[in-house]
Every structure is written in C-alpha cells, then in structure tokens.
mmCIF file of C-alpha atoms and ligand atoms in Angstrom:
data_model
loop_
_atom_site.group_PDB
_atom_site.id
_atom_site.type_symbol
_atom_site.label_atom_id
_atom_site.label_comp_id
_atom_site.label_asym_id
_atom_site.label_seq_id
_atom_site.Cartn_x
_atom_site.Cartn_y
_atom_site.Cartn_z
ATOM 1 C CA MET A 1 0.059 0.006 0.263
ATOM 2 C CA LYS A 2 1.039 3.659 0.286
ATOM 3 C CA SER A 3 2.581 5.599 2.295
ATOM 4 C CA ILE A 4 0.125 7.147 4.961
ATOM 5 C CA TYR A 5 1.921 10.844 5.615
ATOM 6 C CA LEU A 6 0.411 12.700 8.532
ATOM 7 C CA THR A 7 0.513 16.245 8.723
ATOM 8 C CA GLY A 8 -0.620 18.713 11.598
ATOM 9 C CA PHE A 9 -0.402 21.320 13.659
ATOM 10 C CA MET A 10 2.974 21.069 16.265
ATOM 11 C CA GLY A 11 1.097 19.095 19.431
ATOM 12 C CA ALA A 12 -1.324 17.595 17.521
ATOM 13 C CA GLY A 13 -0.150 13.974 18.423
ATOM 14 C CA LYS A 14 1.632 12.933 14.602
ATOM 15 C CA THR A 15 3.989 10.780 17.019
ATOM 16 C CA THR A 16 2.223 9.183 18.746
ATOM 17 C CA ILE A 17 -0.809 8.185 16.602
ATOM 18 C CA GLY A 18 2.051 7.730 14.194
ATOM 19 C CA GLU A 19 3.423 4.946 16.458
ATOM 20 C CA GLU A 20 0.447 3.298 16.582
ATOM 21 C CA LEU A 21 -0.716 3.306 13.366
ATOM 22 C CA GLY A 22 2.045 1.729 12.638
ATOM 23 C CA LYS A 23 1.406 -0.934 15.100
ATOM 24 C CA ALA A 24 -2.182 -1.739 14.266
ATOM 25 C CA LEU A 25 -1.096 -2.055 10.307
ATOM 26 C CA GLN A 26 2.004 -3.313 11.119
ATOM 27 C CA LEU A 27 3.973 -0.743 9.305
ATOM 28 C CA PRO A 28 7.423 0.785 9.891
ATOM 29 C CA VAL A 29 6.918 4.513 11.878
ATOM 30 C CA TYR A 30 9.754 6.978 10.324
ATOM 31 C CA ASP A 31 9.979 10.782 10.961
ATOM 32 C CA THR A 32 11.044 13.793 9.137
ATOM 33 C CA ASP A 33 12.510 15.780 11.474
ATOM 34 C CA GLN A 34 14.558 12.369 13.097
ATOM 35 C CA LEU A 35 15.860 11.994 9.826
ATOM 36 C CA ILE A 36 16.924 15.889 9.311
ATOM 37 C CA GLU A 37 18.466 14.983 12.910
ATOM 38 C CA SER A 38 19.895 11.827 11.744
ATOM 39 C CA ASN A 39 21.466 12.953 8.667
ATOM 40 C CA GLU A 40 23.063 16.130 9.739
ATOM 41 C CA LYS A 41 23.769 15.017 13.194
ATOM 42 C CA MET A 42 22.128 18.087 15.510
ATOM 43 C CA THR A 43 19.194 18.458 16.577
ATOM 44 C CA ILE A 44 16.046 21.296 15.135
ATOM 45 C CA LYS A 45 16.700 23.568 17.562
ATOM 46 C CA GLU A 46 20.083 24.316 16.289
ATOM 47 C CA ILE A 47 19.579 23.887 12.474
ATOM 48 C CA PHE A 48 17.146 26.775 13.065
ATOM 49 C CA ALA A 49 19.710 28.622 15.741
ATOM 50 C CA GLN A 50 22.627 27.912 13.420
ATOM 51 C CA GLN A 51 20.966 27.767 9.628
ATOM 52 C CA GLY A 52 17.694 29.383 10.092
ATOM 53 C CA GLU A 53 14.360 28.433 9.256
ATOM 54 C CA GLU A 54 14.971 28.582 5.393
ATOM 55 C CA TYR A 55 17.588 26.383 5.522
ATOM 56 C CA PHE A 56 15.704 23.432 8.034
ATOM 57 C CA ARG A 57 13.016 23.623 5.019
ATOM 58 C CA LYS A 58 15.180 22.636 2.712
ATOM 59 C CA LEU A 59 16.539 19.914 4.609
ATOM 60 C CA GLU A 60 12.334 18.850 4.829
ATOM 61 C CA ARG A 61 11.987 19.102 1.648
ATOM 62 C CA LYS A 62 14.788 16.431 0.514
ATOM 63 C CA ALA A 63 14.039 14.363 4.162
ATOM 64 C CA LEU A 64 10.285 14.170 2.523
ATOM 65 C CA LYS A 65 11.493 12.688 -0.386
ATOM 66 C CA GLU A 66 14.212 10.072 0.754
ATOM 67 C CA LEU A 67 11.845 8.528 2.994
ATOM 68 C CA PRO A 68 9.419 4.855 1.825
ATOM 69 C CA VAL A 69 6.454 6.305 -0.826
ATOM 70 C CA GLN A 70 5.259 2.640 -0.159
ATOM 71 C CA ASP A 71 4.090 0.484 3.504
ATOM 72 C CA ALA A 72 5.154 3.111 5.625
ATOM 73 C CA ILE A 73 3.373 5.866 8.037
ATOM 74 C CA ILE A 74 5.893 9.183 7.956
ATOM 75 C CA THR A 75 4.938 11.504 10.822
ATOM 76 C CA THR A 76 6.283 15.152 8.984
ATOM 77 C CA GLY A 77 7.311 17.719 10.857
ATOM 78 C CA GLY A 78 4.251 21.198 11.322
ATOM 79 C CA GLY A 79 5.838 23.109 8.881
ATOM 80 C CA VAL A 80 5.978 20.770 6.236
ATOM 81 C CA VAL A 81 2.479 22.017 3.980
ATOM 82 C CA LEU A 82 3.809 25.195 3.823
ATOM 83 C CA SER A 83 5.867 23.895 0.536
ATOM 84 C CA GLY A 84 3.343 23.112 -2.261
ATOM 85 C CA GLU A 85 6.381 21.057 -3.631
ATOM 86 C CA ASN A 86 5.273 18.216 -0.788
ATOM 87 C CA VAL A 87 2.016 18.243 0.258
ATOM 88 C CA ASP A 88 1.760 17.622 -3.604
ATOM 89 C CA TRP A 89 4.720 14.712 -2.498
ATOM 90 C CA MET A 90 2.748 13.379 -0.167
ATOM 91 C CA LYS A 91 -0.675 13.133 -1.640
ATOM 92 C CA GLN A 92 0.386 11.904 -5.361
ATOM 93 C CA ASN A 93 3.272 9.398 -3.320
ATOM 94 C CA GLY A 94 0.548 8.418 -0.739
ATOM 95 C CA CYS A 95 -2.230 9.819 1.417
ATOM 96 C CA MET A 96 -1.731 12.655 3.114
ATOM 97 C CA VAL A 97 -4.076 13.177 6.329
ATOM 98 C CA PHE A 98 -4.102 15.563 8.224
ATOM 99 C CA LEU A 99 -4.770 15.397 12.409
ATOM 100 C CA TYR A 100 -6.594 18.251 13.327
ATOM 101 C CA ALA A 101 -6.614 19.798 17.288
ATOM 102 C CA GLU A 102 -8.555 22.537 18.666
ATOM 103 C CA MET A 103 -6.356 25.357 19.488
ATOM 104 C CA ASP A 104 -6.881 24.642 23.230
ATOM 105 C CA LYS A 105 -5.197 21.566 23.007
ATOM 106 C CA VAL A 106 -2.089 22.255 21.474
ATOM 107 C CA TRP A 107 -1.014 25.308 23.025
ATOM 108 C CA GLU A 108 -2.201 22.833 26.261
ATOM 109 C CA ARG A 109 0.766 20.635 24.836
ATOM 110 C CA LEU A 110 3.012 22.829 23.688
ATOM 111 C CA GLU A 111 2.444 25.636 26.195
ATOM 112 C CA LYS A 112 5.784 25.055 28.605
ATOM 113 C CA ASP A 113 7.595 22.663 25.251
ATOM 114 C CA GLN A 114 11.048 24.915 24.768
ATOM 115 C CA THR A 115 12.680 22.127 21.877
ATOM 116 C CA ARG A 116 10.165 23.628 19.078
ATOM 117 C CA PRO A 117 11.962 26.761 17.472
ATOM 118 C CA LEU A 118 8.968 28.554 15.823
ATOM 119 C CA ILE A 119 7.535 28.720 18.937
ATOM 120 C CA MET A 120 9.772 29.539 21.918
ATOM 121 C CA GLN A 121 8.972 32.668 23.460
ATOM 122 C CA LYS A 122 5.459 33.269 21.288
ATOM 123 C CA SER A 123 2.402 34.362 23.170
ATOM 124 C CA ARG A 124 -0.373 32.210 22.629
ATOM 125 C CA ASP A 125 -1.968 34.278 20.514
ATOM 126 C CA GLU A 126 1.481 34.324 17.890
ATOM 127 C CA VAL A 127 0.960 31.218 17.642
ATOM 128 C CA ALA A 128 -2.530 30.566 17.302
ATOM 129 C CA ALA A 129 -1.922 33.113 14.081
ATOM 130 C CA ILE A 130 0.818 30.645 12.401
ATOM 131 C CA PHE A 131 -2.051 28.209 13.706
ATOM 132 C CA GLU A 132 -4.399 29.835 11.461
ATOM 133 C CA MET A 133 -2.137 31.054 8.525
ATOM 134 C CA ARG A 134 -1.843 26.989 8.564
ATOM 135 C CA LEU A 135 -5.239 26.171 8.650
ATOM 136 C CA PRO A 136 -6.174 26.167 4.737
ATOM 137 C CA LEU A 137 -2.878 24.072 4.181
ATOM 138 C CA TYR A 138 -3.800 21.204 5.873
ATOM 139 C CA ARG A 139 -6.894 20.966 4.306
ATOM 140 C CA GLU A 140 -5.157 20.039 0.776
ATOM 141 C CA ALA A 141 -5.396 16.461 2.277
ATOM 142 C CA GLN A 142 -7.248 13.418 1.183
ATOM 143 C CA LEU A 143 -8.181 12.703 4.859
ATOM 144 C CA ILE A 144 -9.092 15.350 7.450
ATOM 145 C CA VAL A 145 -9.107 13.862 11.321
ATOM 146 C CA ASP A 146 -10.930 15.788 14.146
ATOM 147 C CA THR A 147 -8.994 14.386 17.547
ATOM 148 C CA THR A 148 -9.402 16.939 19.275
ATOM 149 C CA ASN A 149 -12.236 14.728 21.446
ATOM 150 C CA LEU A 150 -11.026 11.307 20.078
ATOM 151 C CA SER A 151 -8.570 8.902 22.226
ATOM 152 C CA VAL A 152 -5.331 7.720 20.863
ATOM 153 C CA VAL A 153 -7.095 4.053 19.645
ATOM 154 C CA GLU A 154 -9.983 6.202 18.448
ATOM 155 C CA SER A 155 -7.970 8.935 16.133
ATOM 156 C CA VAL A 156 -5.610 5.220 14.881
ATOM 157 C CA LYS A 157 -9.205 3.329 14.349
ATOM 158 C CA SER A 158 -10.330 6.573 11.865
ATOM 159 C CA VAL A 159 -7.507 6.098 9.819
ATOM 160 C CA VAL A 160 -7.078 2.201 9.667
ATOM 161 C CA ASP A 161 -10.796 2.367 8.888
ATOM 162 C CA VAL A 162 -10.525 4.460 5.694
ATOM 163 C CA VAL A 163 -6.982 3.419 4.443
HETATM 164 C C1 S3P B 1 7.595 23.005 12.976
HETATM 165 C C2 S3P B 1 7.469 21.651 13.847
HETATM 166 C C3 S3P B 1 8.455 20.375 14.350
HETATM 167 C C4 S3P B 1 9.633 20.707 13.971
HETATM 168 C C5 S3P B 1 9.746 22.219 13.402
HETATM 169 C C6 S3P B 1 9.374 23.149 12.367
HETATM 170 C C7 S3P B 1 7.008 23.588 12.453
HETATM 171 O O1 S3P B 1 7.583 18.914 13.868
HETATM 172 O O2 S3P B 1 10.193 20.205 12.456
HETATM 173 O O3 S3P B 1 10.308 23.466 14.688
HETATM 174 O O4 S3P B 1 6.941 24.595 11.422
HETATM 175 O O5 S3P B 1 5.792 23.932 12.689
HETATM 176 P P1 S3P B 1 6.069 18.784 14.968
HETATM 177 O O6 S3P B 1 5.439 19.252 14.871
HETATM 178 O O7 S3P B 1 6.070 17.523 15.232
HETATM 179 O O8 S3P B 1 6.370 19.346 17.370
#
C-alpha cells in the first residue's frame, strides 16, 4: 500500500498516533524531523539557531523525498505543508492525513515546550495566528481527522477504517 503521511500542527499528536498506527497496520514509522537530525547530526533547534528556517525547510523537502512511498507511516514536521511541492508529493505518492486538534488542546501541549524553535517565547495569540494561517494548507489532505475529543486508539481507528 501507499505510505500514509501524517500532517498537522505542532502538538497535534502526530508522533503518538503515528507510532500506534504503525503497530496497528504493522508498518514501519519514519519521521521527517528525526531523519533531518540524523542526517545533519544536529537537533532541529540547533539547525534553526545556526542555519535558519529557510535552510531547515530545504532539508525538510529533501528528507520527505528520502522516505519510502510504499508501506510506511511517515510523520512530518508541522511546517511541511508550507511547501506546495511537499503537499503534492504526499498526495501523489501516498495518502496525506491531517490530524486536526483545536488550538486550546494544542496550546496545552505546547505552552511549556522548549524544543520547538518556532514557538519558543511566543504568546498564545502569536501561535494561534500561525495555526490559523496553516489550516487551509493542512485541509488539502485526502483525509481529515478531528482528534480533539478522540483518544489515541480512536484516532488510529479513524485512519485505519478508511485506508
Ligand atoms: C515545525 C514543527 C516541528 C519541527 C520544526 C518546525 C513547524 O515538528 O519540524 O520545529 O514549523 O511547525 P513537530 O510538528 O513534530 O513539532
């Protein structure tokens, strides 16, 4: 089967749901951020600090294309949809899934996070503006799951039932 690309905002639960989805479908799970970190031997935070976001986005486009388009679950960084090229790649080669979670839920998880460079020292309003700006990009997905009131198991089931 074609690979499943999990997209969504930071804190939407892509990693947790991805791991469980991998177990449910017995498929390996890959993550674009992890691949970038292992290729560069640097953390995402260090890449942003030393080389900037533009450079990170270039690595992200490259990483996406290095991952298998068949028989895999691929979890992506929240900004993967900023590139139309990435969106086209995911939709043409696999199934692009948008894991939506309400801003309140997302903020609960992100508020104290110190590892995500894009939101460090940002207010809730600033993060909410990024969230709103990206929503139409995520909505390009072939499958949208609103995980706001779902458990991990229920979220996984929502994907498994339709792929
Ligand atoms: C980013 C999300 C992060 C990571 C980087 C940029 C974004 O991944 O790729 O910090 O632009 O939304 P997660 O969505 O896994 O936190």
